[in-house]
Amino acid sequence: MTTTSTYKKKLIEVAIPLEAINAASAREKSIRHGHPSTLHPWWARRPLAACRAVLFAQMVNDPSGDPDRFPTEEAVETERQRLFTIIEDLVIWENSTNEEVIERARVEIRKSCGGDLPPIYDPFSGGGSIPLEAQRLGLPAFGSDLNPVAVMIGKAMIEIPPRYKDRPPVHRGVLDRNHYRNAEGLAEDVRFYGRQIRDQALERIGKLYPDVDLPKDLGSGKATPMAWIWARTVASPDPSLQGQHVPLVNSFVLCSKKGKETIVSPIVDRALGTYTFTIQRDGLSKQDFATAALGTKAGKAQDFVCLLSKNAITRDYIRAEGKAGRLGARLMAVVCEGRGGRTYIPPSVEMEALAQSAGTYADIVTAKETFLSGSTPTRAMITGGVCSAYGLSTWGHLFSDRQMVALLTFSELVHAIGAQIEQDAIAGGLADDKVPLRSNGTGAKAYAEAVSVYLAFAVDKCADYWSSLCSWHSSGEKMRNTFGRQALPMVWDYAEANPFCDSSGNWGAMLDWVWKTVENLHPGNSGVEVQSDAQAVVYPPKTVISTDPPYYDNIAYADLSDFFFCWMKPSLKHIYPDLFSLLSTPKAEELVATQFRHGTKEKAEAFFLSGMRDVISNMAASTSNEYPATIYYAFKQSEIAQEGISSTGWATFLQAVVDAGYAVVGTWPLRTEMASRMIASGTNALANSVVLVCRKREASAGIVSRAEFVRALKRELPPAIAELQAANIAPADMPQSSIGPGMGIYSRYGAVLESDDSPMPVKSALQLINRELDEYLGGIQGEFDADTRFAIGWFEQNGTKAGEYGIANSIAQARGISVESVKHAGIVESAAGKVRILTRDELASDWSPDEDNHLTVWECCQHLIRTLENDGEHSAASLLKAIGTEKADAVKDLAYCLYGICEKRSDAKEATSYNGLIAVWTELTRQAAAINDTGGDRQTRLDL
C-alpha cells in the first residue's frame, strides 16, 4: 500500500484554472437536449465539465517536472498557462463534440502517458459522468456500481456505443443522411423504432385518450388534451355528509401568467351535498386569485378544509384514510393544446368515466402483484416528505389506472419490437450469430437488444412524467416530473400527461431526450460497466482512480432508484437477467451512513467508515503511484454552515482516505450551482463539492507528535495559502482549498500522536488547519496602512453601524493615528460622539486614486467593488490599472481578510461582494494589462 517510488507531478497536484471549470460546470445545469444527464434520471451527478477537466489535469504532467524543457519559472508558468488554455476550451459545453478541441487534449494525455494509456476506473459510477468523460478523452473507461439502474446507465453511455461506432442505422425507412459518425446511426434507430412503438401504442390504447370538444367560448371544435388535472379526495369526516368524498387541493391555479390568469372554480351545492368544477378566466380579482392559490388548505396550516361543510380535515385523519386504501380522485380540469397556447376546459362525467375504465385492463392487477409490489420509501429512509405516509406504500400505488395501462403497453411494445429490429439488422448486414449483448455480441441480436435498452430508458423517463406524483406548473403551463428532487412527497392535485399529445410529458418528448443524447455520445475508446460492490472490485493493471463516492448520509440512492428498477425490469430482464434477478435494488451493502438501516447514528457511521476504508484500501493496493487518484466529496450546505470544514461527514470521509494509506496532496473546490462570477447576489454559497487529489503514503512515513505537526503547519501552510491566493482562489473556497496542503502535511506521516500518545483523528487535524488559516488571514492586516488597519478593526466590531468615538480613538491611537486621520482619508464619518464606517454607496463618486493625497487600501478596495458591481468588469479593470501594482496586491489581500470577517458576522451580502472581486481578479488584471496608457508618465502595463 505504501511506496517509495518517484513520480512526476501531474497538473492537478499544482494548479488548475478553477474559475473557468466552475463557470462551465454551473452553466452546464442549463443544458438540456443532448446532455448525457437527460438519458436517464439519476441523482447528484458530477458536471461533465468538471470531470473532463479533472481527468485531463490528472493525466497530464505539470511542466515543473521537466526542467530540461522548462528551465526557468517563467518557462514553467508559460507552459502551464498553455495547458490551462486547453482546459478552458475543453470545459465549454459546445466543445464536448468538437473533435479538434478534444483531440488537442488527447494529444497532451498521450504525450504525458508515453503513448501507453492507462484505464480509468470509477467504482461508484452512478450517473456515469466520470467514465463517460474518460472515454471522451480517449482513455479506456471502466465503471462499476452496486445499483443495477446505475449499471444500465453506464452500459448505455460507455459500453454499448463503441460497439456500433460509425455504423449506419438498420431500419428500412428513409435515412436522414449518408454518413454516420460515432453513435449517430444507433441514435437514428432509437428514434425510428421509438416512433413505431408510439404508433402501435396509439392503435392499442388510443381510445383512452380521445380529443375533446371545446366549448363555444373557446371556438368549438376538437382539441387534444395534454394533461388532466386531478384532485385526491377523502371521505368528509362530517357525519352528516355520510362519507361523501371531498377534494384535497393544494392550489386551484391553472395559469399564473400575467394577463392569462386561470383558475379552477368549485361550484358547491351544500343543500344537496354536491360539487362540480368549472374554469374561470375573466373578471378575476386579486382576492379571487389568492383564494384559489390556497386550494382547500386551511390557510398556511397543514390541514385541509371540507369543501362542503367548511370543517377542518386533519392530516392525521387523511393519513389513516390513506393507509386504509380509501383515498379517491376527482377530475378538476383538462389542459388542451391550442394554437395560441394552453386552453383549459372543465371536466365532464364522460371524461372521468373513460379514465376510470382503464381499471378493467387485466394486466394492471398482475403488475401490481409482481414488479410494482415493492414498498415505497418511508420517512425514515428519505427526507423531503413521503407519500407512503398517506397509503401510497407500493410503487403500483403511484400510478393511476390509465397511467398504468399506458406504461405497461409501451413497456410490452419495447420488448416486442426487438424481433423486428433483429430482422432489419440482419437485412442490413449484421451477423445472424444469436450472440446476446451481455456476451459482448456485436451481431444482429445484440444490436436489437442495444436499441431496446435505449427504448426501455424512454419508458423509464415516461414513468417519471406519468405518475400521480406529477404536478402542474402554473407559471410555466407544463408538467412537473416525479423527481424534481430526491424525494417522493405527497402530491394532492396531480397532473396526468397524455402520451400521444405534442406537449410536455408525451412519449415523443421522452424519446427525443434519449436519442438526442445517444447522438451526442463520442466514444474515444472502449468502455466496460459491471455490477460490483466497490469493496470487492478487481481492478485492471495500471488502473487510475477517479471516483465520486456516495455522500455520507445525504441520498438514499437504492430506495429511490427502485422506482425506475421496477419498470426497467420487465423491459430488460431478458437482456441482462443477472442484473434483474432480484426483486429490488441491493440495499444492505450500499455504502451510505443511513441510520434507519443500522439502528443508531453511531452504527451507521461505523458501517460507512469501515466500508469506505476497505474501498479506498482496495484502490490504493491495486493501483500504481504513477498517477494520483481523484476522489470527489459532495458537501451538504447545512452541515458546513453548522460545523465548518471539520463537519462529521467530511471528517469521517477523510479519515477513511487517510486510514486506507493515502496522503492527500491537493483539494480543489468545485461550484456547480452558481457561476463563479456572482456579484452582489445576496447569497454566499459554499462549494458544492471538493476533489481530493491523493497519492499513496510513502513507506518511510514516520510518527510525529502534535507539537511537531503544528510546527510543520505553521512553517508550510502560509506559503501554500499564499500560492492559492496568487491563483485567485475565491475567499469562499479558501477553507476547502487550504485543506489540501494542510492534509498533505498530516497524511504524509504514519501517525500524529496527541499528548497521551493516542492517534490524532482527522477532525482534530482539520480544526488545527482551519485555525492556522485564520491566523494567516488575520496576519495580513499588519501589512496594510494604519488607516486601513483601523477600518478593519472597527468594521469587525461594528460593521457599518455607529460606535462610540472614545473607543474608536483608542483603536486608532493603538495604530499610531487618530480618528481624524481616518476621517480625512474618507473612510469614516465622525459626528456627535459617534464614529461610523461609510458604506460604498456613500463614498465620493468622483474619486480618483491619482488625485487622492491620502490614499488607503481600504478606499481602493471599496471603490473597486462598487465600480465592478455598478459598471462592470471593463470599468473595474480601468480603475485597477489606475490603482497600480503596489496597491493592487494589497487590495486583493484585504478582500480575503474582509470576506473572513463578514463570514464570522454572518453578513452574506457583504461577503459576496468580496468573494466576487476575487472571483474575477484574473480577468480584471488581464483587461487592466491590455489597456493602453495615454497619461505619458505612468506605467503602460499592470504587472500583476
mmCIF file of C-alpha atoms in Angstrom, residues 129-258:
data_model
loop_
_atom_site.group_PDB
_atom_site.id
_atom_site.type_symbol
_atom_site.label_atom_id
_atom_site.label_comp_id
_atom_site.label_asym_id
_atom_site.label_seq_id
_atom_site.Cartn_x
_atom_site.Cartn_y
_atom_site.Cartn_z
ATOM 1 C CA SER A 129 -20.104 11.159 -15.695
ATOM 2 C CA ILE A 130 -16.506 10.140 -14.934
ATOM 3 C CA PRO A 131 -16.245 7.041 -17.174
ATOM 4 C CA LEU A 132 -18.001 8.917 -19.972
ATOM 5 C CA GLU A 133 -15.512 11.770 -19.871
ATOM 6 C CA ALA A 134 -12.559 9.376 -19.616
ATOM 7 C CA GLN A 135 -13.798 7.709 -22.777
ATOM 8 C CA ARG A 136 -14.287 11.076 -24.485
ATOM 9 C CA LEU A 137 -10.636 11.885 -23.742
ATOM 10 C CA GLY A 138 -9.537 8.692 -25.466
ATOM 11 C CA LEU A 139 -8.866 6.661 -22.329
ATOM 12 C CA PRO A 140 -10.100 3.106 -21.660
ATOM 13 C CA ALA A 141 -13.109 3.639 -19.387
ATOM 14 C CA PHE A 142 -14.258 1.307 -16.629
ATOM 15 C CA GLY A 143 -17.133 1.789 -14.244
ATOM 16 C CA SER A 144 -18.979 -0.299 -11.705
ATOM 17 C CA ASP A 145 -21.794 0.191 -9.273
ATOM 18 C CA LEU A 146 -23.821 -1.926 -6.906
ATOM 19 C CA ASN A 147 -27.087 -0.485 -8.216
ATOM 20 C CA PRO A 148 -28.476 -2.169 -11.387
ATOM 21 C CA VAL A 149 -30.060 1.089 -12.586
ATOM 22 C CA ALA A 150 -26.688 2.860 -12.404
ATOM 23 C CA VAL A 151 -25.023 -0.084 -14.148
ATOM 24 C CA MET A 152 -27.514 0.167 -17.005
ATOM 25 C CA ILE A 153 -26.872 3.903 -17.322
ATOM 26 C CA GLY A 154 -23.147 3.171 -17.512
ATOM 27 C CA LYS A 155 -23.607 0.462 -20.125
ATOM 28 C CA ALA A 156 -25.782 2.756 -22.220
ATOM 29 C CA MET A 157 -23.203 5.541 -22.115
ATOM 30 C CA ILE A 158 -19.786 3.846 -22.360
ATOM 31 C CA GLU A 159 -20.185 0.159 -23.219
ATOM 32 C CA ILE A 160 -22.767 -0.025 -26.000
ATOM 33 C CA PRO A 161 -21.920 2.996 -28.235
ATOM 34 C CA PRO A 162 -18.294 1.967 -29.052
ATOM 35 C CA ARG A 163 -19.511 -1.379 -30.417
ATOM 36 C CA TYR A 164 -21.553 0.365 -33.090
ATOM 37 C CA LYS A 165 -19.402 3.417 -33.682
ATOM 38 C CA ASP A 166 -19.646 4.977 -37.161
ATOM 39 C CA ARG A 167 -22.260 2.412 -38.276
ATOM 40 C CA PRO A 168 -25.352 3.406 -40.279
ATOM 41 C CA PRO A 169 -28.813 2.603 -38.898
ATOM 42 C CA VAL A 170 -30.509 -0.654 -39.849
ATOM 43 C CA HIS A 171 -34.122 0.468 -40.165
ATOM 44 C CA ARG A 172 -35.779 0.365 -43.560
ATOM 45 C CA GLY A 173 -37.158 3.882 -43.541
ATOM 46 C CA VAL A 174 -35.808 6.920 -45.382
ATOM 47 C CA LEU A 175 -32.383 7.806 -43.997
ATOM 48 C CA ASP A 176 -31.675 11.405 -42.982
ATOM 49 C CA ARG A 177 -28.019 11.352 -44.029
ATOM 50 C CA ASN A 178 -25.412 9.401 -45.984
ATOM 51 C CA HIS A 179 -22.641 9.343 -43.400
ATOM 52 C CA TYR A 180 -22.974 8.433 -39.727
ATOM 53 C CA ARG A 181 -20.299 9.182 -37.138
ATOM 54 C CA ASN A 182 -19.870 7.916 -33.623
ATOM 55 C CA ALA A 183 -23.269 6.776 -32.273
ATOM 56 C CA GLU A 184 -25.400 8.721 -34.772
ATOM 57 C CA GLY A 185 -26.608 5.585 -36.564
ATOM 58 C CA LEU A 186 -27.593 3.946 -33.296
ATOM 59 C CA ALA A 187 -29.464 7.110 -32.306
ATOM 60 C CA GLU A 188 -31.307 7.156 -35.630
ATOM 61 C CA ASP A 189 -32.578 3.624 -34.999
ATOM 62 C CA VAL A 190 -33.684 4.500 -31.473
ATOM 63 C CA ARG A 191 -35.706 7.363 -32.916
ATOM 64 C CA PHE A 192 -37.184 5.307 -35.761
ATOM 65 C CA TYR A 193 -38.279 2.295 -33.723
ATOM 66 C CA GLY A 194 -39.425 4.538 -30.869
ATOM 67 C CA ARG A 195 -41.797 6.278 -33.248
ATOM 68 C CA GLN A 196 -43.085 2.918 -34.438
ATOM 69 C CA ILE A 197 -43.805 1.999 -30.838
ATOM 70 C CA ARG A 198 -45.783 5.200 -30.461
ATOM 71 C CA ASP A 199 -47.925 4.363 -33.494
ATOM 72 C CA GLN A 200 -48.523 0.821 -32.259
ATOM 73 C CA ALA A 201 -49.449 2.066 -28.776
ATOM 74 C CA LEU A 202 -51.903 4.553 -30.274
ATOM 75 C CA GLU A 203 -53.636 1.692 -32.066
ATOM 76 C CA ARG A 204 -53.881 -0.280 -28.839
ATOM 77 C CA ILE A 205 -54.879 2.307 -26.254
ATOM 78 C CA GLY A 206 -55.612 5.485 -28.195
ATOM 79 C CA LYS A 207 -59.291 5.134 -27.327
ATOM 80 C CA LEU A 208 -58.390 6.031 -23.723
ATOM 81 C CA TYR A 209 -57.018 9.393 -24.912
ATOM 82 C CA PRO A 210 -59.572 10.901 -27.341
ATOM 83 C CA ASP A 211 -59.679 14.516 -28.391
ATOM 84 C CA VAL A 212 -62.219 16.629 -26.528
ATOM 85 C CA ASP A 213 -64.890 19.098 -27.606
ATOM 86 C CA LEU A 214 -64.109 22.745 -26.960
ATOM 87 C CA PRO A 215 -66.907 24.933 -25.567
ATOM 88 C CA LYS A 216 -68.311 27.691 -27.781
ATOM 89 C CA ASP A 217 -66.500 30.451 -25.895
ATOM 90 C CA LEU A 218 -63.224 28.800 -26.902
ATOM 91 C CA GLY A 219 -64.164 28.413 -30.563
ATOM 92 C CA SER A 220 -65.798 24.986 -30.516
ATOM 93 C CA GLY A 221 -64.228 22.153 -32.498
ATOM 94 C CA LYS A 222 -61.856 19.457 -31.268
ATOM 95 C CA ALA A 223 -58.718 19.810 -29.175
ATOM 96 C CA THR A 224 -56.035 17.372 -27.996
ATOM 97 C CA PRO A 225 -55.649 17.155 -24.215
ATOM 98 C CA MET A 226 -52.099 17.434 -22.963
ATOM 99 C CA ALA A 227 -52.913 16.855 -19.287
ATOM 100 C CA TRP A 228 -55.742 16.074 -16.923
ATOM 101 C CA ILE A 229 -55.633 17.766 -13.515
ATOM 102 C CA TRP A 230 -56.912 15.506 -10.736
ATOM 103 C CA ALA A 231 -57.604 16.168 -7.064
ATOM 104 C CA ARG A 232 -57.192 13.438 -4.492
ATOM 105 C CA THR A 233 -60.325 13.038 -2.396
ATOM 106 C CA VAL A 234 -61.158 11.755 1.061
ATOM 107 C CA ALA A 235 -64.455 10.950 2.770
ATOM 108 C CA SER A 236 -65.561 14.026 4.694
ATOM 109 C CA PRO A 237 -65.259 13.447 8.445
ATOM 110 C CA ASP A 238 -68.566 15.303 8.889
ATOM 111 C CA PRO A 239 -71.116 12.559 9.767
ATOM 112 C CA SER A 240 -73.936 14.467 8.110
ATOM 113 C CA LEU A 241 -72.272 14.029 4.704
ATOM 114 C CA GLN A 242 -72.410 10.242 5.014
ATOM 115 C CA GLY A 243 -68.976 9.539 3.578
ATOM 116 C CA GLN A 244 -69.194 11.940 0.639
ATOM 117 C CA HIS A 245 -65.678 12.419 -0.816
ATOM 118 C CA VAL A 246 -64.310 15.958 -0.912
ATOM 119 C CA PRO A 247 -61.194 17.251 -2.717
ATOM 120 C CA LEU A 248 -57.772 17.804 -1.150
ATOM 121 C CA VAL A 249 -56.323 20.569 -3.289
ATOM 122 C CA ASN A 250 -53.032 22.371 -2.831
ATOM 123 C CA SER A 251 -53.916 25.057 -5.396
ATOM 124 C CA PHE A 252 -56.757 25.752 -7.813
ATOM 125 C CA VAL A 253 -54.483 27.938 -10.012
ATOM 126 C CA LEU A 254 -54.008 26.614 -13.543
ATOM 127 C CA CYS A 255 -52.179 29.565 -15.090
ATOM 128 C CA SER A 256 -50.480 32.344 -13.158
ATOM 129 C CA LYS A 257 -49.051 34.211 -16.157
ATOM 130 C CA LYS A 258 -49.939 37.872 -16.109
#
